[in-house]
GROMACS .gro file of C-alpha atoms in nm:
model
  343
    1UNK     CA    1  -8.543 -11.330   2.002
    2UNK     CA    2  -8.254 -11.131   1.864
    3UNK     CA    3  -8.327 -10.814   2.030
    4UNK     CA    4  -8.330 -11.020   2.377
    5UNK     CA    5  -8.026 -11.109   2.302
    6UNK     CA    6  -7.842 -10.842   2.094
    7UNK     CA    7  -8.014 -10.545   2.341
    8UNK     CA    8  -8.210 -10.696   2.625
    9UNK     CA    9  -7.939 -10.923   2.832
   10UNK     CA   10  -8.187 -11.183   2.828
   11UNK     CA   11  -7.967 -11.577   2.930
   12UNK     CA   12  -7.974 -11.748   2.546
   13UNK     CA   13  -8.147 -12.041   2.665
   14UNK     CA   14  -8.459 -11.852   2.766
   15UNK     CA   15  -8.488 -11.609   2.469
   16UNK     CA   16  -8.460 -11.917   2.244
   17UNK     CA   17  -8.704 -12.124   2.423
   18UNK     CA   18  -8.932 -11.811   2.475
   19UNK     CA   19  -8.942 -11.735   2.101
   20UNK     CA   20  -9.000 -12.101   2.006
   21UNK     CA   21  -9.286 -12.098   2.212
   22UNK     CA   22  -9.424 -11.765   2.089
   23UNK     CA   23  -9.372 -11.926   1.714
   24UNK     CA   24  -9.596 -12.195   1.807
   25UNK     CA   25  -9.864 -11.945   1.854
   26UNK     CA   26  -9.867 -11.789   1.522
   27UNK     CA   27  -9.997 -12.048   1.224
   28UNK     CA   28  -9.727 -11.894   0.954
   29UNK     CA   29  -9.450 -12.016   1.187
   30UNK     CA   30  -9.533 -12.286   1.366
   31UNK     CA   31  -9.330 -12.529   1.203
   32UNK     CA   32  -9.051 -12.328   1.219
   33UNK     CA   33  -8.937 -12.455   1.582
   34UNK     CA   34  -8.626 -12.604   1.474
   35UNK     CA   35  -8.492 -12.324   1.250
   36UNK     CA   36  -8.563 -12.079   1.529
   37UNK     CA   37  -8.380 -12.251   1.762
   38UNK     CA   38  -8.089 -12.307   1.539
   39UNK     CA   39  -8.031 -11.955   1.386
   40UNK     CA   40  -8.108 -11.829   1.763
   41UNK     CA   41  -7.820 -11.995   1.886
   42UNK     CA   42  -7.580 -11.854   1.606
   43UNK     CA   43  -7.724 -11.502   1.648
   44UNK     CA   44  -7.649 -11.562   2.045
   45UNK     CA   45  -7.264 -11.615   1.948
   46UNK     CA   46  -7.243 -11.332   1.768
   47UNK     CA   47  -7.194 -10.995   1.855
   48UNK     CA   48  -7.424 -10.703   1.854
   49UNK     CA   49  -7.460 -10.508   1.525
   50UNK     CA   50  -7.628 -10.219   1.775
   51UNK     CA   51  -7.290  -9.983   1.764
   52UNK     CA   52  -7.283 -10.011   1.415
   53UNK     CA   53  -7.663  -9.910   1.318
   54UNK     CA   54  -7.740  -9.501   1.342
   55UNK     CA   55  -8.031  -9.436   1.578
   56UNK     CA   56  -8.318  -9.379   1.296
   57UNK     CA   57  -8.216  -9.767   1.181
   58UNK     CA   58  -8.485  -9.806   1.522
   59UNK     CA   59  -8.778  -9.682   1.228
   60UNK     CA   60  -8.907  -9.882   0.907
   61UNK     CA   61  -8.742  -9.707   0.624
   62UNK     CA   62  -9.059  -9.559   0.520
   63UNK     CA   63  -9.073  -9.366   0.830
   64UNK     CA   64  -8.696  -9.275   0.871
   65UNK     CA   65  -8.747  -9.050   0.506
   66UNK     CA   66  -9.085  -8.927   0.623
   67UNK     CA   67  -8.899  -8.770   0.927
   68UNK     CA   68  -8.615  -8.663   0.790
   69UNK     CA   69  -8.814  -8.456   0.530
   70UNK     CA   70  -9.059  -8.320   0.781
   71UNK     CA   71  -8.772  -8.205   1.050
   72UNK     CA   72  -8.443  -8.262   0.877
   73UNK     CA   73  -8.171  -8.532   0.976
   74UNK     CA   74  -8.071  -8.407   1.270
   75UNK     CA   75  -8.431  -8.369   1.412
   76UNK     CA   76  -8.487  -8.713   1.275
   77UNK     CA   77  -8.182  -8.836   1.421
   78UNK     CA   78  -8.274  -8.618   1.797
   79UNK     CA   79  -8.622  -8.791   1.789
   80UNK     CA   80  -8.458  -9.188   1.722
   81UNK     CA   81  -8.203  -9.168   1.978
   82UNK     CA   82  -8.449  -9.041   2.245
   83UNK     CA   83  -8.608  -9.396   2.216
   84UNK     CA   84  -8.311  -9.532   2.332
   85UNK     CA   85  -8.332  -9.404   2.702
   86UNK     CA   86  -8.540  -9.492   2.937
   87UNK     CA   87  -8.836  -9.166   2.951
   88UNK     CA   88  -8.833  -9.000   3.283
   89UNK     CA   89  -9.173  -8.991   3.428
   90UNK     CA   90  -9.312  -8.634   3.413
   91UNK     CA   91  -9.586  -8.484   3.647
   92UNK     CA   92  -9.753  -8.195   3.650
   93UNK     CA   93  -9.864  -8.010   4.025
   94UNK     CA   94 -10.243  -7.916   4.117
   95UNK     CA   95 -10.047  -7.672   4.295
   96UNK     CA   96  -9.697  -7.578   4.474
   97UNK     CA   97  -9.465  -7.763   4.182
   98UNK     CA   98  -9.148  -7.702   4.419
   99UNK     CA   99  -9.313  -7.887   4.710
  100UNK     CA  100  -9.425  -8.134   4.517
  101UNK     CA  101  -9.066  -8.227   4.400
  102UNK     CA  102  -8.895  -8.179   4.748
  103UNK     CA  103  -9.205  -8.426   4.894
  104UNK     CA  104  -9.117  -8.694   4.626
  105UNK     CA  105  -8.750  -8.643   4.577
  106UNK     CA  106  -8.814  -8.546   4.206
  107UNK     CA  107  -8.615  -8.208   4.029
  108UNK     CA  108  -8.849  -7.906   3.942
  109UNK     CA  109  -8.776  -7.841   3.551
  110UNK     CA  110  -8.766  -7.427   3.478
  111UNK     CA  111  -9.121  -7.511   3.248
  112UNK     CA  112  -9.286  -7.606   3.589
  113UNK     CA  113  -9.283  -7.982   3.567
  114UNK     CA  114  -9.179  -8.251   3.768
  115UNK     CA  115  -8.933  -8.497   3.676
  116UNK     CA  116  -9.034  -8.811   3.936
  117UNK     CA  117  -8.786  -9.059   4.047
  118UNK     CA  118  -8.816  -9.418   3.924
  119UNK     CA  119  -9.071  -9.637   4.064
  120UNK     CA  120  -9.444  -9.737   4.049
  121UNK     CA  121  -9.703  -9.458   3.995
  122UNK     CA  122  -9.918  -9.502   4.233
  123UNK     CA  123  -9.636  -9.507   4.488
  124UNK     CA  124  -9.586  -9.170   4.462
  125UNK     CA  125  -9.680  -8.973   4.730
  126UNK     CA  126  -9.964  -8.764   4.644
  127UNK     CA  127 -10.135  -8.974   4.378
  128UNK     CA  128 -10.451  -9.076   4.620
  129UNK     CA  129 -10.474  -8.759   4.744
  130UNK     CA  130 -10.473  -8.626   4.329
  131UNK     CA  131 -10.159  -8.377   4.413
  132UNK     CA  132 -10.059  -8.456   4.054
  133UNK     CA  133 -10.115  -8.564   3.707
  134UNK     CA  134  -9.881  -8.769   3.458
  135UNK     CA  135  -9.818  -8.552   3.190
  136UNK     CA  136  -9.500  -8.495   3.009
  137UNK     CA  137  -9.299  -8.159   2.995
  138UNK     CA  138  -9.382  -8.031   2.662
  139UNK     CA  139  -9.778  -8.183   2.683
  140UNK     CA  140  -9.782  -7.912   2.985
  141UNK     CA  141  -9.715  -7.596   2.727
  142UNK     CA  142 -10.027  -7.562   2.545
  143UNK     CA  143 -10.274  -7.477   2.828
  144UNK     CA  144  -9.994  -7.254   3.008
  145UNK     CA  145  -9.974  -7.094   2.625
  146UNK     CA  146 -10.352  -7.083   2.698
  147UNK     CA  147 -10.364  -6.906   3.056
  148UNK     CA  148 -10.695  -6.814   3.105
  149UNK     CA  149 -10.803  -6.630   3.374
  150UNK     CA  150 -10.981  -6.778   3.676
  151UNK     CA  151 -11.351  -6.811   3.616
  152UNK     CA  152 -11.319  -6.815   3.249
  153UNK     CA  153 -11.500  -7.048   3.033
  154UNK     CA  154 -11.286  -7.257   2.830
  155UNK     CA  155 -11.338  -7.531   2.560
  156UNK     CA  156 -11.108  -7.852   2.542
  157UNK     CA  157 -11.173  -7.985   2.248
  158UNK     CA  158 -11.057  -8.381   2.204
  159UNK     CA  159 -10.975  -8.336   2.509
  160UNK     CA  160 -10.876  -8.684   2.686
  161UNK     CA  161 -10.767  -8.834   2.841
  162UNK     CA  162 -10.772  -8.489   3.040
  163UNK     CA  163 -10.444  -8.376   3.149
  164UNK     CA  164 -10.490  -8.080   3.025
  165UNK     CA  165 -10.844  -8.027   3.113
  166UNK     CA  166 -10.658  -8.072   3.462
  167UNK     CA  167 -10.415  -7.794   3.414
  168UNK     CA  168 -10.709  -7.543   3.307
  169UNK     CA  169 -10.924  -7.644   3.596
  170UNK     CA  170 -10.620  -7.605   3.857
  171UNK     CA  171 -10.579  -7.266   3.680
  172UNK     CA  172 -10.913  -7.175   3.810
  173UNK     CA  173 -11.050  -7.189   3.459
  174UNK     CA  174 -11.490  -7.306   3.381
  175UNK     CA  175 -11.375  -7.583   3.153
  176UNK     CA  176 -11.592  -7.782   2.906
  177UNK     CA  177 -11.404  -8.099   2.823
  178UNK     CA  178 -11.508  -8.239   2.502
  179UNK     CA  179 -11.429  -8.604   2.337
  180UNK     CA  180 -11.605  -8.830   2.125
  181UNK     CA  181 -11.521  -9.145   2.326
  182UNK     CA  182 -11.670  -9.184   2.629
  183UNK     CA  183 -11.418  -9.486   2.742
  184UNK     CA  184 -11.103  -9.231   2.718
  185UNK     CA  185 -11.348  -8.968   2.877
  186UNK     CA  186 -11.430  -9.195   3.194
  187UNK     CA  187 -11.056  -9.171   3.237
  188UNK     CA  188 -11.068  -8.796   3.242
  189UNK     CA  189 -11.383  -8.831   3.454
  190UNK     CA  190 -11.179  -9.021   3.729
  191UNK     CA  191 -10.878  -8.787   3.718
  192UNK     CA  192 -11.112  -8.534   3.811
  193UNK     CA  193 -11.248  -8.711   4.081
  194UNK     CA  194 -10.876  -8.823   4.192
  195UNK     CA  195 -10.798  -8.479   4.221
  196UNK     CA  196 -11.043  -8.309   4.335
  197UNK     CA  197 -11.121  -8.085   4.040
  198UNK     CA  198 -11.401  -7.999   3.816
  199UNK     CA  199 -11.521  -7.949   3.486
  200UNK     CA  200 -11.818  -8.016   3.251
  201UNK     CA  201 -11.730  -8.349   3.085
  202UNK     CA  202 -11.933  -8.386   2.708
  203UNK     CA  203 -11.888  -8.689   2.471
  204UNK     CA  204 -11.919  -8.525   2.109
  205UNK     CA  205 -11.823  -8.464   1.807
  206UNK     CA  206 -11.581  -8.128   1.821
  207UNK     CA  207 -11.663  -8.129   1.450
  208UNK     CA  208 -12.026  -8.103   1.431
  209UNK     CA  209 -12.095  -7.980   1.843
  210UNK     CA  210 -12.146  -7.608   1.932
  211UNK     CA  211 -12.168  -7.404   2.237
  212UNK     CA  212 -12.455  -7.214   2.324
  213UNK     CA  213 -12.228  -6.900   2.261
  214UNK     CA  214 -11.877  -6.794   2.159
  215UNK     CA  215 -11.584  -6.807   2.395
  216UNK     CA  216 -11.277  -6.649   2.458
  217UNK     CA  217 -11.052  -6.936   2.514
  218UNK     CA  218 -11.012  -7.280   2.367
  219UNK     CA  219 -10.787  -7.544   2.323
  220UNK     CA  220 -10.731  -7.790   2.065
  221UNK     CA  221 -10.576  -8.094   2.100
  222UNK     CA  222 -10.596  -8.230   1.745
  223UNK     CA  223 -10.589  -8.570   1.647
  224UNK     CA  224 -10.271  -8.698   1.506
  225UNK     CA  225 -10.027  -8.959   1.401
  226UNK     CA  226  -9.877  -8.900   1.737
  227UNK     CA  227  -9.483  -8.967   1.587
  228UNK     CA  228  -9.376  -8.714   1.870
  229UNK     CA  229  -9.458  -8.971   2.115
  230UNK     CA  230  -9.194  -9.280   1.975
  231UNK     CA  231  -8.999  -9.268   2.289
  232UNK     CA  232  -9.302  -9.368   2.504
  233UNK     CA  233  -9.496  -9.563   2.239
  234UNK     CA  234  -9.233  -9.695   1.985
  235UNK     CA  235  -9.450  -9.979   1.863
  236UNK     CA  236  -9.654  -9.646   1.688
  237UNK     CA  237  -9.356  -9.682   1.444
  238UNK     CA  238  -9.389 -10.009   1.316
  239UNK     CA  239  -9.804 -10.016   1.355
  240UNK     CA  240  -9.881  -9.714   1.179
  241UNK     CA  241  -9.834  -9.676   0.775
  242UNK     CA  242  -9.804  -9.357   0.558
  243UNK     CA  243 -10.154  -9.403   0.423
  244UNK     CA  244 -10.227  -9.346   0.804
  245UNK     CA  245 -10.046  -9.040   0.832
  246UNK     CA  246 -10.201  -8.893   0.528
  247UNK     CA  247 -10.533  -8.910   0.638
  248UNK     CA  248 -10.461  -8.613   0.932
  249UNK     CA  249 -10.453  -8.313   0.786
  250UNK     CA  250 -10.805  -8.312   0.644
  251UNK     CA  251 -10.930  -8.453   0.991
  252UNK     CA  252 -10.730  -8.134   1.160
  253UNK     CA  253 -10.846  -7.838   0.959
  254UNK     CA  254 -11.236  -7.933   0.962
  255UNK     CA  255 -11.171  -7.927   1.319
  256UNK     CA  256 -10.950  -7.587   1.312
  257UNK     CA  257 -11.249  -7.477   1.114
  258UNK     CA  258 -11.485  -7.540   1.420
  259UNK     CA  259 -11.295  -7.441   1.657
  260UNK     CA  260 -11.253  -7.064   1.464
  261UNK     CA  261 -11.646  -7.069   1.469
  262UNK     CA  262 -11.674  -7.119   1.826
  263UNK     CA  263 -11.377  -6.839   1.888
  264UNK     CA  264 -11.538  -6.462   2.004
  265UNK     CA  265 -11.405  -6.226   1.835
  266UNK     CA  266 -11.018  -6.146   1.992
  267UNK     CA  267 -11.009  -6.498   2.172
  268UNK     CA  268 -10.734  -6.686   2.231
  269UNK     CA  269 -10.699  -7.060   2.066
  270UNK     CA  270 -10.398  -7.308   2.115
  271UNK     CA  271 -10.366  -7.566   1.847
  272UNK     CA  272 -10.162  -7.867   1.918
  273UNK     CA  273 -10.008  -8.212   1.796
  274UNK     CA  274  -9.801  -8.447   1.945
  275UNK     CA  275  -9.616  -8.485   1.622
  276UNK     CA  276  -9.341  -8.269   1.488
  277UNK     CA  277  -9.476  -8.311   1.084
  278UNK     CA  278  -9.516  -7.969   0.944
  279UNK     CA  279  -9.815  -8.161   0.737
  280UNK     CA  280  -9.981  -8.190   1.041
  281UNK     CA  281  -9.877  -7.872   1.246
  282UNK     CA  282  -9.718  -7.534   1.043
  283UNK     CA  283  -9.866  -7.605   0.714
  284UNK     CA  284 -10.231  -7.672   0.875
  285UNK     CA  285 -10.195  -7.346   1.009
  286UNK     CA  286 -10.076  -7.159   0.779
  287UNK     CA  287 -10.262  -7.277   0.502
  288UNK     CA  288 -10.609  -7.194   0.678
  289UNK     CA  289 -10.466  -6.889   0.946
  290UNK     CA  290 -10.670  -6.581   0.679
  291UNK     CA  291 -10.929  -6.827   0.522
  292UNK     CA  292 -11.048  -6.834   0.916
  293UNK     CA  293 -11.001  -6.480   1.027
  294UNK     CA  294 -10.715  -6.576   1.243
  295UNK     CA  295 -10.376  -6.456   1.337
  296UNK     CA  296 -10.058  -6.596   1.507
  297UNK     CA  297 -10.013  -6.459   1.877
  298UNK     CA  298  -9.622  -6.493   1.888
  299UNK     CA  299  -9.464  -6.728   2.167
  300UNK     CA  300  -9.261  -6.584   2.387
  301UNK     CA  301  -8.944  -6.689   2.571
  302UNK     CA  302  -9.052  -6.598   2.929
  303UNK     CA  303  -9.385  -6.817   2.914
  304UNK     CA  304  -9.173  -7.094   2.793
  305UNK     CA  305  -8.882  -7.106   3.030
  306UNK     CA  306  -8.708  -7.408   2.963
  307UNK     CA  307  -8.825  -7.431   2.581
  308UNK     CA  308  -8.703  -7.060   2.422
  309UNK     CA  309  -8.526  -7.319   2.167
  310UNK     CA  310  -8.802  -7.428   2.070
  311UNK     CA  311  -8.989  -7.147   1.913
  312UNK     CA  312  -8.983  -7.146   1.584
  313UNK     CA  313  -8.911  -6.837   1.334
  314UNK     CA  314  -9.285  -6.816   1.263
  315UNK     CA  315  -9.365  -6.773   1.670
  316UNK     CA  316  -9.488  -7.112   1.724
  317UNK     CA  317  -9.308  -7.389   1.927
  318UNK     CA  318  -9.167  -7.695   1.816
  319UNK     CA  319  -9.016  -7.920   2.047
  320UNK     CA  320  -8.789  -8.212   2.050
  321UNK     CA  321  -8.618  -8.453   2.288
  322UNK     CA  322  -8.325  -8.295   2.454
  323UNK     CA  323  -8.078  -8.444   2.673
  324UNK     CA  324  -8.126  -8.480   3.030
  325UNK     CA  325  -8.511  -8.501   3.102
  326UNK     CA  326  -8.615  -8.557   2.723
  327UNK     CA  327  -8.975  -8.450   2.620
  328UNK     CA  328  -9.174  -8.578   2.378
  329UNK     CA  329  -9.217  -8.343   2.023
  330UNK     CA  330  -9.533  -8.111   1.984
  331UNK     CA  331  -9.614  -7.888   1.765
  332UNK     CA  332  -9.761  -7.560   1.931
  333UNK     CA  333  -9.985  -7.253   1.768
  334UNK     CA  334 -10.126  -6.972   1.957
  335UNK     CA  335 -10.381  -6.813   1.767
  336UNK     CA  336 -10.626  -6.527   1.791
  337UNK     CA  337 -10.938  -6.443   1.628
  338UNK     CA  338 -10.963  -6.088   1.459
  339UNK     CA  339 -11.209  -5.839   1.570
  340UNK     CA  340 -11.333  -5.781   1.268
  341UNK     CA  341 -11.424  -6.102   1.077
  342UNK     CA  342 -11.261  -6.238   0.735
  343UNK     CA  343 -11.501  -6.354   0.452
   0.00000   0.00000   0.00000
C-alpha cells in the first residue's frame, strides 16, 4: 500500500481499500483492517521518503553487502538504480538485424541487438513469422563469443529456455540443446518451431549425460542465483536468501567439470551466468581453469562492439547496466581445451 502511494500514483482511496482487501486474504493479518486503513491514510499525507533512500535501499540488507563485496559500491549501486527504469525490450534477429529495426521502428545497438519500441510482444511485426527472439543485449554475447562455424556440432548445455540455442542455429551451427526440464524445454521446442529453426532438443542431466564423442564447441549456461537479472525480476531479491546463493558454486563446477570432458582437445567452451558474483563466475573459473586442462581464450574488443568496457583484466567480460538501453549483468568466460591433456 505504501509503495502505491509513495511510487506508483495509485488515488489513496483505492490503494487503501486494495490493501485491506489483500489483508483479508492472509490469516496473520486479517484482523488488521482497521489499522491498515488508518496508518494508510497517514502514510498517503505524507511525502515520499524515495529522494532520500540511495538506490541499493531497493535490496534487503543482506543482499545490498553481498553485492557490494562481490562488485564494489559503485557496481552495487549501477545494478540498484537500473531497477528503477523501465527495461527496454531487447530482440535478437534470425537474420538482417538493421532491417529488422527499420521494419519495427526499434534502434540497432553496435552488439547487434535490437532495442524494440514499447508495446505488446506479439505485436511486433515479425513475431508469427519467428523473425526474432526476446533476448537481452548482454544474454546475446556468449554464443557470438562462441561463433561456430556453419555445420558444426555444438552442445548447449542448460540450455532453455533456448535463446541461445536460437542464435547458434541461425548461425548455421548442428546444435544439441540440452535441459533437464522438459516444461522450460517445450518452450525452446516452440521457439524453434516459431522460427523456423532446428536443433536436437534432449531433456538430461548435463551432469551425468555424454555425447557419443567429443566436440569442438559448447556452451554453458550455468545455473545461478540469477542477481544480474534484478531489473527484470526484482522480486529475485527479496525471494532468494544467502543460503540460496551459496549452494551455486558446487552445482557450477561439477558441471564445468562435464562440460571439460565432453571438450576435444583445442575446442572452444563459453561459460556463463547471469549474475555478476565472482563466487559464481571468476573464482569458478579460475579455481578449476588447470585442474581441467583448460585455458582462457582472451575477449576481444572487436567481437564485443558495444561492451569493450566490459572485459575484464583477466580477458573475460563482465557486464553491467549502463545508461541508455541498460542490459542485464553476466559474467562471460571463453575457454579452450589444451591439446595435450592435464592430469
Amino acid at each position: 500500500g505504501a509503495a502505491q502511494l509513495w511510487f506508483m500514483e495509485v488515488a489513496p482511496h483505492a490503494a487503501v481499500s486494495e490493501t485491506v482487501e489483500a489483508a483479508r486474504q492472509w490469516p496473520e493479518a486479517r484482523s488488521g483492517g482497521a489499522f491498515l486503513n488508518a496508518v494508510l491514510r497517514r502514510v498517503a499525507e505524507t511525502a515520499s521518503p524515495g529522494g532520500h533512500l540511495p538506490p541499493e535501499a531497493i535490496w534487503p540488507p543482506w543482499l545490498q553487502a553481498v553485492m557490494v563485496d562481490g562488485i564494489g559500491y559503485a557496481g552495487a549501486r549501477r545494478l540498484a538504480a537500473a531497477q528503477l527504469d523501465e527495461p527496454v525490450l531487447m530482440l535478437t534477429a534470425r537474420r538482417d538485424a538493421a532491417n529488422l529495426a527499420d521494419r519495427i521502428g526499434g534502434r540497432l545497438l553496435p552488439s547487434g541487438s535490437v532495442a524494440a519500441p514499447p508495446g505488446s510482444v506479439e505485436d511486433i511485426d515479425g513475431y508469427a513469422s519467428g523473425d526474432w527472439w526476446v533476448q537481452d543485449a548482454a544474454a546475446a554475447l556468449p554464443a557470438r563469443l562462441l561463433a561456430p562455424a556453419p555445420g558444426e556440432t555444438v552442445l548447449d548445455l542448460c540450455a532453455a529456455p533456448g535463446g541461445k540455442t536460437l542464435q547458434l542455429a541461425a548461425m548455421g551451427a548442428k546444435v544439441t540443446a540440452l535441459d533437464r526440464s522438459a516444461a522450460r524445454l517445450r518452450r525452446l521446442s516452440e521457439n524453434l518451431e516459431r522460427t523456423g529453426l532446428s536443433a536436437t532438443v534432449l531433456t538430461a542431466d548435463a551432469e551425468t549425460w555424454r555425447p557419443a564423442q567429443t566436440v569442438s564447441k559448447i556452451l554453458l549456461d550455468a545455473p545461478c542465483s540469477a542477481l544480474g537479472t534484478l531489473r527484470r525480476h526484482p522480486e529475485g531479491a527479496w525471494i532468494k536468501t544467502a543460503a540460496d546463493l551459496a549452494r551455486f558454486p558446487a552445482v557450477q563446477t561439477r558441471l564445468l567439470e562435464a562440460a571439460a570432458a565432453m571438450l576435444a582437445p583445442g575446442g572452444r567452451l563459453v561459460y556463463c551466468v547471469c549474475t555478476p558474483l565472482p563466487a559464481e563466475g571468476l573464482a569458478v573459473i579460475n579455481e578449476n581453469l588447470e585442474r581441467l586442462g583448460l585455458v582462457r581464450q582472451t575477449v576481444l574488443s572487436a567481437e564485443v562492439e558495444g561492451f569493450e568496457g566490459a572485459i575484464t583484466d583477466q580477458g573475460d567480460l563482465l557486464t553491467l547496466p549502463s545508461p541508455g538501453d541498460g542490459c542485464d549483468a553476466f559474467f562471460i568466460a571463453r575457454l579452450v581445451r589444451q591439446e595435450k591433456q592435464v592430469n
